[in-house]
Coordinates of C-alpha atoms in Angstrom, one line a residue:
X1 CA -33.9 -37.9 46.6
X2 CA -31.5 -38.4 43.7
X3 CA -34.1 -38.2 40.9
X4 CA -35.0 -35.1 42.6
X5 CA -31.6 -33.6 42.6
X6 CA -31.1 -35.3 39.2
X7 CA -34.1 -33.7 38.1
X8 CA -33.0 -30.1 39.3
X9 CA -29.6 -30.2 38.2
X10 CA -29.9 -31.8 34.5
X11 CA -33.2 -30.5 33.0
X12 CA -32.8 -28.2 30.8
X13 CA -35.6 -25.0 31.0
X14 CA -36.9 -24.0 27.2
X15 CA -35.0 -20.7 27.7
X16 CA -31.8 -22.0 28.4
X17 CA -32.7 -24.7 25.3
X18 CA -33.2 -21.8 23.7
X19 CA -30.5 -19.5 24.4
X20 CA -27.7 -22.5 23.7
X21 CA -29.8 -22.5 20.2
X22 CA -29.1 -18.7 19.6
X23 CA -25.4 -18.4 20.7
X24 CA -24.8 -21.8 18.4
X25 CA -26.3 -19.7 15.7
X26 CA -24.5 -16.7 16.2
X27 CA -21.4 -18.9 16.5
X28 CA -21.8 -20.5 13.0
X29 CA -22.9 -17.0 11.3
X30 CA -19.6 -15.3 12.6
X31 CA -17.5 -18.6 11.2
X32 CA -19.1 -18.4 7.9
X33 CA -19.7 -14.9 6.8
X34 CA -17.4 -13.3 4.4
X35 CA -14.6 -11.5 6.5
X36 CA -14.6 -8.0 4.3
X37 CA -11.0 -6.9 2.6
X38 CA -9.3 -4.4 4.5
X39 CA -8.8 -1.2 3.5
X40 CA -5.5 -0.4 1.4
X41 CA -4.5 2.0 4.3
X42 CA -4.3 -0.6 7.2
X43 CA -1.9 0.0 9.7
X44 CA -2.0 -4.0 10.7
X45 CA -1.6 -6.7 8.7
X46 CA -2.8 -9.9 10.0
X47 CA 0.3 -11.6 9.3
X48 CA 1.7 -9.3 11.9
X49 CA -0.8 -10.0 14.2
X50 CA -0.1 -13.7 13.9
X51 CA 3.6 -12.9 14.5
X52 CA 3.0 -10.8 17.7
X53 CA 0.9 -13.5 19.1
X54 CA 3.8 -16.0 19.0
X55 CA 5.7 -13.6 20.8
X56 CA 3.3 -13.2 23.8
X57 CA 4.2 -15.2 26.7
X58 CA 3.6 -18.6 27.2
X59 CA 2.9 -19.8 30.6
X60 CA 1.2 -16.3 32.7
X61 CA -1.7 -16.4 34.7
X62 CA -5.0 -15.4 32.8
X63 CA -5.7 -11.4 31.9
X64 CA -8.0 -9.4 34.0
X65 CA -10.7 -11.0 31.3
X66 CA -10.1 -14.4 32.2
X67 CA -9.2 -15.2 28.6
X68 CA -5.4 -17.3 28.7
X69 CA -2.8 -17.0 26.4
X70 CA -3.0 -20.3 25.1
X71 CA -6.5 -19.3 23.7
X72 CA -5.6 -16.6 22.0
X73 CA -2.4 -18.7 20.4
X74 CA -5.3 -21.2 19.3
X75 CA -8.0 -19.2 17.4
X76 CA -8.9 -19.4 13.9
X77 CA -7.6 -18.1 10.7
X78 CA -11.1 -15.8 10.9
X79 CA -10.8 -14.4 14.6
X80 CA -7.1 -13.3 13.7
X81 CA -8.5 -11.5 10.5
X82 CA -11.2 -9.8 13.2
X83 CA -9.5 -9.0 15.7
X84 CA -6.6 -7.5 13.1
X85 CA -9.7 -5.8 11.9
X86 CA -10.3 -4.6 15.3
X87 CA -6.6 -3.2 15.7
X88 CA -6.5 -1.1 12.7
X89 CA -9.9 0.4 13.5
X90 CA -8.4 1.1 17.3
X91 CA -5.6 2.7 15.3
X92 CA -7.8 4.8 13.1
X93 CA -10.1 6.2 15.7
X94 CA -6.8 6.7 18.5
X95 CA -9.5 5.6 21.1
X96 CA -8.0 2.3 23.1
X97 CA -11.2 1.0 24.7
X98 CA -11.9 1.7 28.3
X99 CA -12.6 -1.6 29.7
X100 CA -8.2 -2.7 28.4
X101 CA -7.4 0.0 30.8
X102 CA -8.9 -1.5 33.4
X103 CA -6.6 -4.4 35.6
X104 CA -7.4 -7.0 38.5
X105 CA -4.9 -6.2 41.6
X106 CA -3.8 -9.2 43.5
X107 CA -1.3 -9.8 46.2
X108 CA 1.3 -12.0 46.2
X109 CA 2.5 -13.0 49.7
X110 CA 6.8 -12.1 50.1
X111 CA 9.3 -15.1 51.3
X112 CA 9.1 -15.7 54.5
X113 CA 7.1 -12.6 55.8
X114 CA 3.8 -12.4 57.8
X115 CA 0.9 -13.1 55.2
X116 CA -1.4 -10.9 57.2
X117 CA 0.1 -7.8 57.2
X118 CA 0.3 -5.1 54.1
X119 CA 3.4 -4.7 53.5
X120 CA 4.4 -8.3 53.3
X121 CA 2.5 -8.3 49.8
X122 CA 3.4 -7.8 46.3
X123 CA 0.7 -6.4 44.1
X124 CA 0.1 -6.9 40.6
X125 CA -2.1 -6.0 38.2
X126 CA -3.6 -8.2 35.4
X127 CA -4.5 -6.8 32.9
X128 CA -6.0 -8.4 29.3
X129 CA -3.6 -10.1 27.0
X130 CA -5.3 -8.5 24.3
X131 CA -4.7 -5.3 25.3
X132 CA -1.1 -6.7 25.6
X133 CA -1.1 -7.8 21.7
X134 CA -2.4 -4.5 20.8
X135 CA 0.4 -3.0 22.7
X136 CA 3.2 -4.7 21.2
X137 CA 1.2 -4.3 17.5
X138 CA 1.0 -0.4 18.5
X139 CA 4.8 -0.4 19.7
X140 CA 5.9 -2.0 17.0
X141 CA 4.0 0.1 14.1
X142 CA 5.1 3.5 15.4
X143 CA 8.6 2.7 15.3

């Protein structure tokens, strides 16, 4: 019974094999293609976007995208320079993408009230901590 479960759990199928392949692929393409210059009238430098980062919180629960602070504090030189990339062109257009508008509600129980009932909850929304970073970039720019 235990090769069997071994066998079912652990084998990897060809597409799966084959789909790890791709996104490894995909991975090393993004970290070693040329980032292009950006334009000489960018609203976002990525030295500002490094700074806002540091001033993000450090110890919230994760976005409504599941992606933590602490992940966006640690990515690369190159994600910065895209995602800076990504800000100025957010800028440009004045369209903030649909999906950052979008939250997760949860409840939070209140001291020592019934769990159960409505009003004993606090709700709060999560929302994505790069929507967040944009925010204080955007709020920070227009003054």
């Amino acid at each position: 019974m235990l090769q069997r479960t071994e066998r079912r759990f652990w084998q990897d199928t060809p597409e799966i094999t084959s789909h790890h392949a791709q996104v490894e692929r995909q991975v090393q393409e993004f970290l070693t293609a040329p980032v292009p210059p950006l334009p000489r009238d960018y609203f976002v430098s990525p030295a500002e976007t490094v700074k806002m980062i540091a001033r993000l919180p450090k110890r919230k629960a994760l976005g409504s995208d599941g992606i933590p602070i602490a992940a966006i504090r640690q990515l690369p030189k190159r994600a910065m320079l895209v995602m800076t990339r990504l800000f100025n062109g957010i800028l440009w257009t004045a369209h903030f993408p649909r999906n950052w508008k979008m939250g997760r509600v949860i409840a939070i129980p209140k001291a020592g009230k019934d769990p159960r009932l409505v009003t004993s909850q606090w709700p709060i929304t999560l929302l994505s901590y790069i929507a967040k970073l944009f925010e204080l970039i955007d709020a920070c720019t227009a003054t």
